[in-house]
PDB file of C-alpha atoms in Angstrom:
ATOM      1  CA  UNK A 246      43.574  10.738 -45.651  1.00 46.00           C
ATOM      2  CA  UNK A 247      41.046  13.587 -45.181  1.00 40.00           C
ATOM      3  CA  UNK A 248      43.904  16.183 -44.495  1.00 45.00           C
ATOM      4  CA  UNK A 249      45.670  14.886 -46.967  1.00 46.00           C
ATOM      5  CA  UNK A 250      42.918  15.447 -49.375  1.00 43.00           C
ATOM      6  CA  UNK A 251      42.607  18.946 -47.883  1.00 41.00           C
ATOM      7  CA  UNK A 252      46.352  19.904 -48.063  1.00 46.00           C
ATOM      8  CA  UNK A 253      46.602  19.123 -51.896  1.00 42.00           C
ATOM      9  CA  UNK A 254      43.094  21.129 -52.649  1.00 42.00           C
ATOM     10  CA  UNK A 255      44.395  23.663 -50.867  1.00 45.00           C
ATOM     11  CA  UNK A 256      47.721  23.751 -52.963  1.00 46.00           C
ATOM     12  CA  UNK A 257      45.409  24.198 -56.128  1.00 45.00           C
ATOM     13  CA  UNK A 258      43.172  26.536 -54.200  1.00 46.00           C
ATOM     14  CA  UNK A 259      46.787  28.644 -53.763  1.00 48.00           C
ATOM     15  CA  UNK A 260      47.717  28.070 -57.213  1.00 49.00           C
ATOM     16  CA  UNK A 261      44.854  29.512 -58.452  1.00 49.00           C
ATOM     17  CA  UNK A 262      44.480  32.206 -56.103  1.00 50.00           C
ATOM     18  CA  UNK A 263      47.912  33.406 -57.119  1.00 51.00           C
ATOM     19  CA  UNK A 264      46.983  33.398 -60.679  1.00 48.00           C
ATOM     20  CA  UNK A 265      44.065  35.491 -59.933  1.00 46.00           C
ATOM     21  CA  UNK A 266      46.017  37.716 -58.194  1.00 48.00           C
ATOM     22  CA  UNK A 267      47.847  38.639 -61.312  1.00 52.00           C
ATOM     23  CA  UNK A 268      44.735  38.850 -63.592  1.00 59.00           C
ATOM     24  CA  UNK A 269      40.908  39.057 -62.640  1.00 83.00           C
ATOM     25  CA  UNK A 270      39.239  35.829 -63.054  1.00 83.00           C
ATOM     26  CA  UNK A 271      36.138  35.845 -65.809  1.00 84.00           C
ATOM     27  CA  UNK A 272      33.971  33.316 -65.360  1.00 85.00           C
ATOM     28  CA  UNK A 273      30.476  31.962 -67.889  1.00 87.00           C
ATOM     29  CA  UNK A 274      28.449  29.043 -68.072  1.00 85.00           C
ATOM     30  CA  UNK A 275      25.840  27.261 -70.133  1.00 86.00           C
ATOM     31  CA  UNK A 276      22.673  25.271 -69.728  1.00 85.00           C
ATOM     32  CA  UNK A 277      23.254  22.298 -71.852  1.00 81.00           C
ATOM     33  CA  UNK A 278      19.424  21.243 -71.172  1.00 83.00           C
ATOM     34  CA  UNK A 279      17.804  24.521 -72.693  1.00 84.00           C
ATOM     35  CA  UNK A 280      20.526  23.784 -75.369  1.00 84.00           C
ATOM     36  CA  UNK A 281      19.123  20.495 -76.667  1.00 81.00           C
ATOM     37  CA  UNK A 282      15.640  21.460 -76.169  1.00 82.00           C
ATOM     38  CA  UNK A 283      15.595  24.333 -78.789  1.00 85.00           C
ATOM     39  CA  UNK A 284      17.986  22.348 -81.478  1.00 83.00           C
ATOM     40  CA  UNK A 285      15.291  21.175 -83.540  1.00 84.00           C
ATOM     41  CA  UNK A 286      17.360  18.004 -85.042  1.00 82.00           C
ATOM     42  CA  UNK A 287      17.850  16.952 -81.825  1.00 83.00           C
ATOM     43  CA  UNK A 288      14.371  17.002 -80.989  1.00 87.00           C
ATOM     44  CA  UNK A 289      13.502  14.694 -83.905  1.00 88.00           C
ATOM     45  CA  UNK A 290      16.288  12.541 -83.303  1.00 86.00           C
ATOM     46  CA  UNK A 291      14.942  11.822 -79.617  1.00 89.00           C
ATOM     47  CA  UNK A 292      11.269  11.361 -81.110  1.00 90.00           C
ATOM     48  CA  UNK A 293      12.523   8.997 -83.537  1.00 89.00           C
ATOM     49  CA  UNK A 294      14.872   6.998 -80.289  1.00 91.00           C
ATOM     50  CA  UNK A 295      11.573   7.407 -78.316  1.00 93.00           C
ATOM     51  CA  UNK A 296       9.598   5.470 -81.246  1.00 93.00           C
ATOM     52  CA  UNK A 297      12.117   2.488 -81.164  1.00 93.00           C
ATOM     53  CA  UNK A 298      12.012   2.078 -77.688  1.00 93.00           C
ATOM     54  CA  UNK A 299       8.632   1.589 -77.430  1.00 95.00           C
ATOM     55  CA  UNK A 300       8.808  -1.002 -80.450  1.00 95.00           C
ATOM     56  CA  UNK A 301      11.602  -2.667 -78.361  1.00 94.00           C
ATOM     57  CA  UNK A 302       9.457  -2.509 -74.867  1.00 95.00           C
ATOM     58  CA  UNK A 303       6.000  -4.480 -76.769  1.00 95.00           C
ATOM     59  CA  UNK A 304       8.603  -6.733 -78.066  1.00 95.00           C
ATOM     60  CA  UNK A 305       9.996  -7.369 -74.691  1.00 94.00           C
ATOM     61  CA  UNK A 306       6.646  -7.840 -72.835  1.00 95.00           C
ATOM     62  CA  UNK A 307       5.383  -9.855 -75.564  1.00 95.00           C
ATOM     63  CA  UNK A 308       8.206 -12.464 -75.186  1.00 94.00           C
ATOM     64  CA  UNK A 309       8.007 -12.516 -71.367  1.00 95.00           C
ATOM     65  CA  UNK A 310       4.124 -13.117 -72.107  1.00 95.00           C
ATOM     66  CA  UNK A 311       4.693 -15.932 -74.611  1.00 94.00           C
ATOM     67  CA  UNK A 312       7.168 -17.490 -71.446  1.00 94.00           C
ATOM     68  CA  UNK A 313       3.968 -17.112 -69.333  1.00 95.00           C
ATOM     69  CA  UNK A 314       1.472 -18.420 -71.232  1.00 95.00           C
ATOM     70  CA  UNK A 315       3.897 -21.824 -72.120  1.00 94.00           C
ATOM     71  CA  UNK A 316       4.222 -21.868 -68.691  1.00 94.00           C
ATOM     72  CA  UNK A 317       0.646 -21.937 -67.433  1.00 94.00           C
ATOM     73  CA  UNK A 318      -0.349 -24.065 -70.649  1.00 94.00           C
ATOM     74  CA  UNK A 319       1.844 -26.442 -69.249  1.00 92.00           C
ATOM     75  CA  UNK A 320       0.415 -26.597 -65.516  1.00 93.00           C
ATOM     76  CA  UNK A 321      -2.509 -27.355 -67.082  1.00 92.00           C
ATOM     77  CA  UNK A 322      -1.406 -30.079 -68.859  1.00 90.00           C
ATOM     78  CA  UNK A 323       1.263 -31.667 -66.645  1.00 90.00           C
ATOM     79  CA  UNK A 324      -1.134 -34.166 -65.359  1.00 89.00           C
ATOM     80  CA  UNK A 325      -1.689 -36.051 -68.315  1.00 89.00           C
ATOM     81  CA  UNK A 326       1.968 -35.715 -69.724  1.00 87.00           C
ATOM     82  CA  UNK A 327       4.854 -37.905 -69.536  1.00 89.00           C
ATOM     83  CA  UNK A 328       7.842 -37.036 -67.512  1.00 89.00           C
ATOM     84  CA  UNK A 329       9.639 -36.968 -70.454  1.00 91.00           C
ATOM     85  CA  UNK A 330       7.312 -34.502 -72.420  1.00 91.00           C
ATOM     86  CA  UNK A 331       7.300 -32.691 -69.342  1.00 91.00           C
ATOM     87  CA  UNK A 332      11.010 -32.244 -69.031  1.00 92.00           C
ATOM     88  CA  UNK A 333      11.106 -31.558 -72.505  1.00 92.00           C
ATOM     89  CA  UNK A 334       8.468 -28.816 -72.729  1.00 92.00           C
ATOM     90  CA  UNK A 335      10.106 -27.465 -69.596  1.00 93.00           C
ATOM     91  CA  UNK A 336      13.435 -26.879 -71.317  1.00 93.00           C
ATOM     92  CA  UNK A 337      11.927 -25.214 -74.513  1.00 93.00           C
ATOM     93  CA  UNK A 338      10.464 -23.039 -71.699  1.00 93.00           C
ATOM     94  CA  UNK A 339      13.646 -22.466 -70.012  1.00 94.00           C
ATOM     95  CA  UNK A 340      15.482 -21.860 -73.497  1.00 94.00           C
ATOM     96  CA  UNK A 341      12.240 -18.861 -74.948  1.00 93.00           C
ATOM     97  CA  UNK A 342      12.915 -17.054 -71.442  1.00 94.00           C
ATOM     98  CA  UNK A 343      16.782 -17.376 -71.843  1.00 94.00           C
ATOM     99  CA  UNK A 344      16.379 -15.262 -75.175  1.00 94.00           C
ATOM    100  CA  UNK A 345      13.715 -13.242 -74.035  1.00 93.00           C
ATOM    101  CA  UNK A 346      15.908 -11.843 -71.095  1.00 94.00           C
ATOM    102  CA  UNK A 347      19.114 -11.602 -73.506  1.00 95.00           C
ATOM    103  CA  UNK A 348      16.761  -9.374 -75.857  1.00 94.00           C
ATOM    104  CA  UNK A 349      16.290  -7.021 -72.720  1.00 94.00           C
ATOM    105  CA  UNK A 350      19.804  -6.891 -71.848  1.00 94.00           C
ATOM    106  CA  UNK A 351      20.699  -6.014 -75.570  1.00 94.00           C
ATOM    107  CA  UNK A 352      18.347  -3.588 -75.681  1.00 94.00           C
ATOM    108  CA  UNK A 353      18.063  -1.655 -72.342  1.00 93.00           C
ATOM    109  CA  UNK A 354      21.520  -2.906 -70.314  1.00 92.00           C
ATOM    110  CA  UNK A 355      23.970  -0.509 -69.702  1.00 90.00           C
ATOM    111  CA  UNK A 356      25.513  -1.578 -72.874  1.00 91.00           C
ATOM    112  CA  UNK A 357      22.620  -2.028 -74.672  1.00 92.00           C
ATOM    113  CA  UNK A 358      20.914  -0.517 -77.889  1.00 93.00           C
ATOM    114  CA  UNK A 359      19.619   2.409 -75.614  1.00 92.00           C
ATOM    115  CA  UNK A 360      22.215   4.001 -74.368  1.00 92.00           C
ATOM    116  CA  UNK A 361      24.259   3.831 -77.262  1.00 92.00           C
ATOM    117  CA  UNK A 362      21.853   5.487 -79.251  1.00 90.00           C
ATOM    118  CA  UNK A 363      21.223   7.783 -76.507  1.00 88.00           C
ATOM    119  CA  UNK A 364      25.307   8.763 -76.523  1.00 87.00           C
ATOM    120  CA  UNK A 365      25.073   8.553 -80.234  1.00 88.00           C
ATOM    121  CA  UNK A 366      22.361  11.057 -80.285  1.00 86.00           C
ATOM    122  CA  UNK A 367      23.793  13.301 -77.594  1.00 83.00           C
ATOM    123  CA  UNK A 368      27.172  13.308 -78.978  1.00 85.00           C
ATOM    124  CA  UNK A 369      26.787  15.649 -82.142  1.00 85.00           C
ATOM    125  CA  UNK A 370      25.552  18.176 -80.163  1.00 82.00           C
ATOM    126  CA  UNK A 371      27.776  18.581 -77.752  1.00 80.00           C
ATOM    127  CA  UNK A 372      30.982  18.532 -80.031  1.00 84.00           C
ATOM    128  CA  UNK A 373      29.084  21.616 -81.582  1.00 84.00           C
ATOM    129  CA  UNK A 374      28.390  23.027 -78.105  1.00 83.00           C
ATOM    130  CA  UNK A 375      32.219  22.547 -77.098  1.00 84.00           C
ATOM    131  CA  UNK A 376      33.548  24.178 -79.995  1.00 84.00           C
ATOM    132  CA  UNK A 377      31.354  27.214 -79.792  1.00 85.00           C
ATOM    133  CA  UNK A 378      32.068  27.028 -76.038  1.00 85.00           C
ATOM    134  CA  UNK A 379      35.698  27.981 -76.992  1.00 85.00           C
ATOM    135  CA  UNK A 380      35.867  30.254 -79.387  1.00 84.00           C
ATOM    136  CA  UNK A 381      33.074  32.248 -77.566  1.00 85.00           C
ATOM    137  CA  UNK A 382      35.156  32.017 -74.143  1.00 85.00           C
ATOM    138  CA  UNK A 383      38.712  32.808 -76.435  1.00 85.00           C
ATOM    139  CA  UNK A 384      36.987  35.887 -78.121  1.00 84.00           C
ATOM    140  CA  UNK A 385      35.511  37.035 -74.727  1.00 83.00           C
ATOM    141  CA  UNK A 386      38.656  36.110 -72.488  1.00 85.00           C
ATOM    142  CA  UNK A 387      36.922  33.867 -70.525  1.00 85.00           C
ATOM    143  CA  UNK A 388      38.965  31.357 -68.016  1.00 87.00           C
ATOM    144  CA  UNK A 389      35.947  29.179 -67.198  1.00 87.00           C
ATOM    145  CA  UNK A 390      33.017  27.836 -68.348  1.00 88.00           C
ATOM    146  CA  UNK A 391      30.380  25.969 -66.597  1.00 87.00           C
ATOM    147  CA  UNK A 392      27.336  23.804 -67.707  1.00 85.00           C
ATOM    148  CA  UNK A 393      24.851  24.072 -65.100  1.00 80.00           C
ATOM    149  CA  UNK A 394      23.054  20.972 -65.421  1.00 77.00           C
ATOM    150  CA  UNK A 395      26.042  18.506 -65.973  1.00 68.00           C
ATOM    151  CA  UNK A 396      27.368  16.476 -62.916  1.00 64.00           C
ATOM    152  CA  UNK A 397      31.094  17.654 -64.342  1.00 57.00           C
ATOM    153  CA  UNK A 398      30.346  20.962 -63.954  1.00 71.00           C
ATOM    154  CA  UNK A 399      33.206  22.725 -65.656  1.00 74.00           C
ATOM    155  CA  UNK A 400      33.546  22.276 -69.887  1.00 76.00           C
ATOM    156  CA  UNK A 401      36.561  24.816 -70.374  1.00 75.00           C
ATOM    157  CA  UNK A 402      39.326  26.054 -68.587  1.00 77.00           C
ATOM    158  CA  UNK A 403      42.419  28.400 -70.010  1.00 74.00           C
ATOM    159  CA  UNK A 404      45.494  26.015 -69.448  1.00 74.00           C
ATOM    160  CA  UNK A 405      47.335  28.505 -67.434  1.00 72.00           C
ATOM    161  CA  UNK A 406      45.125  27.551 -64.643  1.00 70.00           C
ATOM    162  CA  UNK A 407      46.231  23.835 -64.885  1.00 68.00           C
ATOM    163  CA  UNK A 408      47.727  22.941 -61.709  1.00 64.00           C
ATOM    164  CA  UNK A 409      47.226  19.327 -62.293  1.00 68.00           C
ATOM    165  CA  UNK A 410      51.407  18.377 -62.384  1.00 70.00           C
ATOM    166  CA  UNK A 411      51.990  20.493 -59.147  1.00 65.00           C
ATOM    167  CA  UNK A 412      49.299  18.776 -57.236  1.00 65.00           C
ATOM    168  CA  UNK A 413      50.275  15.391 -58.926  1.00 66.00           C
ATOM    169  CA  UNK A 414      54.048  15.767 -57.926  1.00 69.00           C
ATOM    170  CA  UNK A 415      52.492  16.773 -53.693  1.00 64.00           C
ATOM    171  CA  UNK A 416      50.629  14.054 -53.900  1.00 65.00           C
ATOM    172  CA  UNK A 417      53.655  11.287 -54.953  1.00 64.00           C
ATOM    173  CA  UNK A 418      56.045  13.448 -52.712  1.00 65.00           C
ATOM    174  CA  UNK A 419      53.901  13.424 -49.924  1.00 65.00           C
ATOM    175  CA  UNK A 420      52.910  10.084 -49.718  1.00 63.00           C
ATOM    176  CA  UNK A 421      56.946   9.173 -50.283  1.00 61.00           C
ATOM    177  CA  UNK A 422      57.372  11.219 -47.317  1.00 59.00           C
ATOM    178  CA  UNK A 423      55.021   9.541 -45.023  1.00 57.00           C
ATOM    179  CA  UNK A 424      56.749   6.114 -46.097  1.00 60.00           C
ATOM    180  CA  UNK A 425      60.674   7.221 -45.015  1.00 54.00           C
ATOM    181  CA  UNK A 426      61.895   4.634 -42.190  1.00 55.00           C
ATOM    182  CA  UNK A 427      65.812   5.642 -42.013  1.00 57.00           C
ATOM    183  CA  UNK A 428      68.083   8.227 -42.930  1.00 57.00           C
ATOM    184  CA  UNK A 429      69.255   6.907 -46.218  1.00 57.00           C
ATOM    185  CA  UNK A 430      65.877   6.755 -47.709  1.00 55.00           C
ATOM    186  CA  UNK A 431      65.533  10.832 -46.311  1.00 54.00           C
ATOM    187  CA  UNK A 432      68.673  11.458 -48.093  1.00 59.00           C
ATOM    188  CA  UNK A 433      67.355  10.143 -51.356  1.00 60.00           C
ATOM    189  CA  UNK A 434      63.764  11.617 -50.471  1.00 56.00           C
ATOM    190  CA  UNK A 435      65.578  15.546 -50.483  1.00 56.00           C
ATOM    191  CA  UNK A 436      67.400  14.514 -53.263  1.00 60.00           C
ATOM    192  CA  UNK A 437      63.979  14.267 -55.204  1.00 59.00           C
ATOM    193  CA  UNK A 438      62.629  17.385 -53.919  1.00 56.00           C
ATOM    194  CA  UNK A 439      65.266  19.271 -55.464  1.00 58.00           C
ATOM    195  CA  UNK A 440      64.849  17.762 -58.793  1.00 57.00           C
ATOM    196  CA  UNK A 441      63.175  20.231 -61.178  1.00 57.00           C
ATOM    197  CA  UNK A 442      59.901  20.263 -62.688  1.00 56.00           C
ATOM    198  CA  UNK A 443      61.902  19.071 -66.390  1.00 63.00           C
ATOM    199  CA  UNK A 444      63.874  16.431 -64.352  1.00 62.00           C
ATOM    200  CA  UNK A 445      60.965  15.300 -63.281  1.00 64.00           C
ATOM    201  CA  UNK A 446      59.195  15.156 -66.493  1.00 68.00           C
ATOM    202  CA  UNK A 447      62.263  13.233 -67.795  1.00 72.00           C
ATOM    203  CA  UNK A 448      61.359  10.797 -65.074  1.00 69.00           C
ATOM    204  CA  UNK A 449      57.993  10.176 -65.613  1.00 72.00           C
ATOM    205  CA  UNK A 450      58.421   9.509 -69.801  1.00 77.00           C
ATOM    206  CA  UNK A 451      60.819   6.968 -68.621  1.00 78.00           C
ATOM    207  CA  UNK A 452      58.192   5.285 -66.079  1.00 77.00           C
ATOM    208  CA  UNK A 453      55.165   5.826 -68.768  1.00 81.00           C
ATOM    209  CA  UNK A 454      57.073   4.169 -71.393  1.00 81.00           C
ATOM    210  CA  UNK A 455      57.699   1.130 -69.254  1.00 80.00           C
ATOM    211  CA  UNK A 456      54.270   1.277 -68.108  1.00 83.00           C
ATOM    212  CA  UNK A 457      52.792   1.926 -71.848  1.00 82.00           C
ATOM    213  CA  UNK A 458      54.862  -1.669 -72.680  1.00 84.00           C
ATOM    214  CA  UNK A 459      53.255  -3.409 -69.848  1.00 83.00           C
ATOM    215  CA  UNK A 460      49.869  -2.262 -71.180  1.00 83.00           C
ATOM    216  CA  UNK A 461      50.393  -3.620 -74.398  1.00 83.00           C
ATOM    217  CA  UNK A 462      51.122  -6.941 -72.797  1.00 84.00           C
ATOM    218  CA  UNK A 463      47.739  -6.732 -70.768  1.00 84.00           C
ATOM    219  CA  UNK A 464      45.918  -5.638 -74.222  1.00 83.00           C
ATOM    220  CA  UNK A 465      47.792  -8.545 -75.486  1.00 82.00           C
ATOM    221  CA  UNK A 466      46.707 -11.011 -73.025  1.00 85.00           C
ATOM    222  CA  UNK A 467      43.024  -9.280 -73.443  1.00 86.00           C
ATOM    223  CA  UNK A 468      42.686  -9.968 -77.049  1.00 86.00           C
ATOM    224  CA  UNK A 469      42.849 -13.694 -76.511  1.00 84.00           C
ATOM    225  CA  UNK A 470      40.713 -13.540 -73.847  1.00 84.00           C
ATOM    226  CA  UNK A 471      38.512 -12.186 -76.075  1.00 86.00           C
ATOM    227  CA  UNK A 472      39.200 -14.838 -78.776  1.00 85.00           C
ATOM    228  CA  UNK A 473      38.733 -17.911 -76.052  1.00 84.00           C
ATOM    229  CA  UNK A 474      35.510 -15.796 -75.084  1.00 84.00           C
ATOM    230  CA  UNK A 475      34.211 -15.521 -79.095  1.00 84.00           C
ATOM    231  CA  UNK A 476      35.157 -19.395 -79.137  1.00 84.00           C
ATOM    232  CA  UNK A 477      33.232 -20.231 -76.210  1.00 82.00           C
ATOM    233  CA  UNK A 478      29.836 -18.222 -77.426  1.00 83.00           C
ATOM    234  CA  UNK A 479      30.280 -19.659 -80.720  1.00 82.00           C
ATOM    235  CA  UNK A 480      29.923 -23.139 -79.482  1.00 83.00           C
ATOM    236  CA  UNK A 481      27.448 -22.068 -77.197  1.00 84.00           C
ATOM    237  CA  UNK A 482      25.339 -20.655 -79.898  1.00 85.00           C
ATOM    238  CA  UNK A 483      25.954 -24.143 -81.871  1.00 83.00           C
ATOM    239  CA  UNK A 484      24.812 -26.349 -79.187  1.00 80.00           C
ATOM    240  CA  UNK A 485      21.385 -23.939 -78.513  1.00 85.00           C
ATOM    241  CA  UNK A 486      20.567 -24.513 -82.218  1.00 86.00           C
ATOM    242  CA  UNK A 487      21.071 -28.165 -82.302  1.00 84.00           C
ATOM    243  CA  UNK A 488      18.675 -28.706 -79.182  1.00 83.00           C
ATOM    244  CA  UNK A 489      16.424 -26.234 -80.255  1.00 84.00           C
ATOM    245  CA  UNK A 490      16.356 -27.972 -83.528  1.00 85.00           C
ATOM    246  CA  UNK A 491      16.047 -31.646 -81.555  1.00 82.00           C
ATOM    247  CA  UNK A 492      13.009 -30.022 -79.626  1.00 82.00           C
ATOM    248  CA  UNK A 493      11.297 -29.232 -82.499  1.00 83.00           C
ATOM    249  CA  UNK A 494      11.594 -32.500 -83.960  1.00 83.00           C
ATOM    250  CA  UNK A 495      10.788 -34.543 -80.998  1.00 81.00           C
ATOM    251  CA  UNK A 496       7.370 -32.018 -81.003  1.00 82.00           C
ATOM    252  CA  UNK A 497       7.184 -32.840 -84.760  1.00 82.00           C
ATOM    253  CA  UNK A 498       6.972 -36.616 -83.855  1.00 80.00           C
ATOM    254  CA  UNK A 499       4.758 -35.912 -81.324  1.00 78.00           C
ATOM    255  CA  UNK A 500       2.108 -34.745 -83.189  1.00 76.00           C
ATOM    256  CA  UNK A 501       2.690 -37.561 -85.435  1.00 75.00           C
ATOM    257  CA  UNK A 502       1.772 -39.939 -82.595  1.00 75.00           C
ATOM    258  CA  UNK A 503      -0.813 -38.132 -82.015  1.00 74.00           C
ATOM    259  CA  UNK A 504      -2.636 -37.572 -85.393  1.00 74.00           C
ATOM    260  CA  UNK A 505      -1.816 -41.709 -86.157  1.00 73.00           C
ATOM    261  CA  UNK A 506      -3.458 -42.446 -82.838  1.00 72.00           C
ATOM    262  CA  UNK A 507      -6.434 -40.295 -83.493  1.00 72.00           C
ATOM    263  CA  UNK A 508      -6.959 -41.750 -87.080  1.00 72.00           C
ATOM    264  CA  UNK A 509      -6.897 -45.153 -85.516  1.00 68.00           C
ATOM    265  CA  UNK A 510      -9.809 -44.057 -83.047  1.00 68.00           C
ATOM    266  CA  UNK A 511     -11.479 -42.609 -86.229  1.00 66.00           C
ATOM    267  CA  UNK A 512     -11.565 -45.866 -88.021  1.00 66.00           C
ATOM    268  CA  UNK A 513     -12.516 -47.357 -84.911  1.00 65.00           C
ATOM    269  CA  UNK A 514     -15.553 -45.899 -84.779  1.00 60.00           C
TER     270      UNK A 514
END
């Protein structure tokens, strides 16, 4: 797999090279870091970001603290409590540190309010960056350009250097080749090696279009996956509110008892 790997880089190494050969290679790059530092909306943006998410972290640690202190209120109180009121004040525990978790999720998860905002915030910037990137690199003749600090690397590249179908069409031709078991499937093999690059493309429309139907089947069979999942949640939420509404009515009684008993002691005495 390794040399494998290595033959088809070094294809596009060629590819390249052979390009170059032709024309000198000019190459620039940008640090999108200094970049977002010195664009002062940005800047305020991020403060502002920075100020919810330190709203959001209180409100998380002051849930999580109301979940402890129910908790060790009720240890201290377990011994002169019913099983029942102790089953029931342990699922009213259970249900507070249920939403307390969900708020962190919604907030800091990887698809939480955080990193949405964060993309959100990001995202202006670097659509301004990219287009400046290219008219800067057309009006200079630059092939490629770089951002130092991004994992990615390269932002722009002049298509001519785009050897993506000629190391797609080693990489399905190879691996077809390593598959061969008789002579008849060899025959066919070299039959496909001498189609041209426009045959090929012919092909592959053909095989996209087939494979574009059977997406819309699997977005198809997605959506009411998605509609059984909504269903599901709905009912969900439904039965949460009707026991957190029978909860708080069996405390309401509760306290009844309580304030009738300790009226009776009152006129007691």
């Amino acid at each position: 797999m390794k040399k494998r790997i290595f033959s088809i880089v070094a294809i596009a190494a060629l590819s390249i090279s052979s390009l170059a050969a032709q024309k000198s290679i000019r190459l620039g790059y940008i640090d999108m870091e200094y970049i977002l530092e010195n664009v002062p909306e940005y800047q305020e943006a991020s403060r502002q970001l920075d100020n919810r998410v330190q709203e959001w972290k209180a409100e998380a640690e002051a849930q999580m603290q109301k979940v402890e202190d129910m908790k060790t209120r009720l240890d201290n109180e377990r011994a002169l409590l019913t099983k029942e009121l102790i089953e029931e004040r342990e699922g009213e525990i259970a249900f507070i540190e249920q939403k307390a978790l969900e708020y962190q999720q919604n907030r800091f998860g990887p698809n939480g309010d955080y990193m949405i905002q964060k993309k959100q915030l990001v995202r202006p910037i670097q659509d301004q960056v990219f287009t400046a990137v290219q008219q800067i690199a057309e009006n200079r003749n630059l092939d490629f350009v770089f951002d130092r600090t991004a994992d990615i690397g390269m932002i722009y590249a002049d298509q001519q250097y785009d050897v993506s179908e000629t190391v797609l069409r080693t990489i399905k031709r190879t691996a077809n080749r390593e598959q061969l078991e008789n002579r008849d499937e060899i025959k066919e093999f070299e039959q496909e090696e001498n189609r041209t690059v426009e045959q090929d493309k012919e092909i592959t429309e053909r095989e996209e279009l087939v494979e574009e139907r059977k997406s819309e089947r699997e977005a198809f069979i997605e959506q009411k996956k998605k509609e059984r999942d909504s269903l599901k949640a709905a009912r969900q939420k439904e039965f949460e509110e009707r026991r957190a509404k029978i909860l708080a009515e069996r405390e309401r009684k509760k306290d009844s008892i309580l304030k009738t008993r300790e009226k009776k002691t009152d006129t007691i005495n």
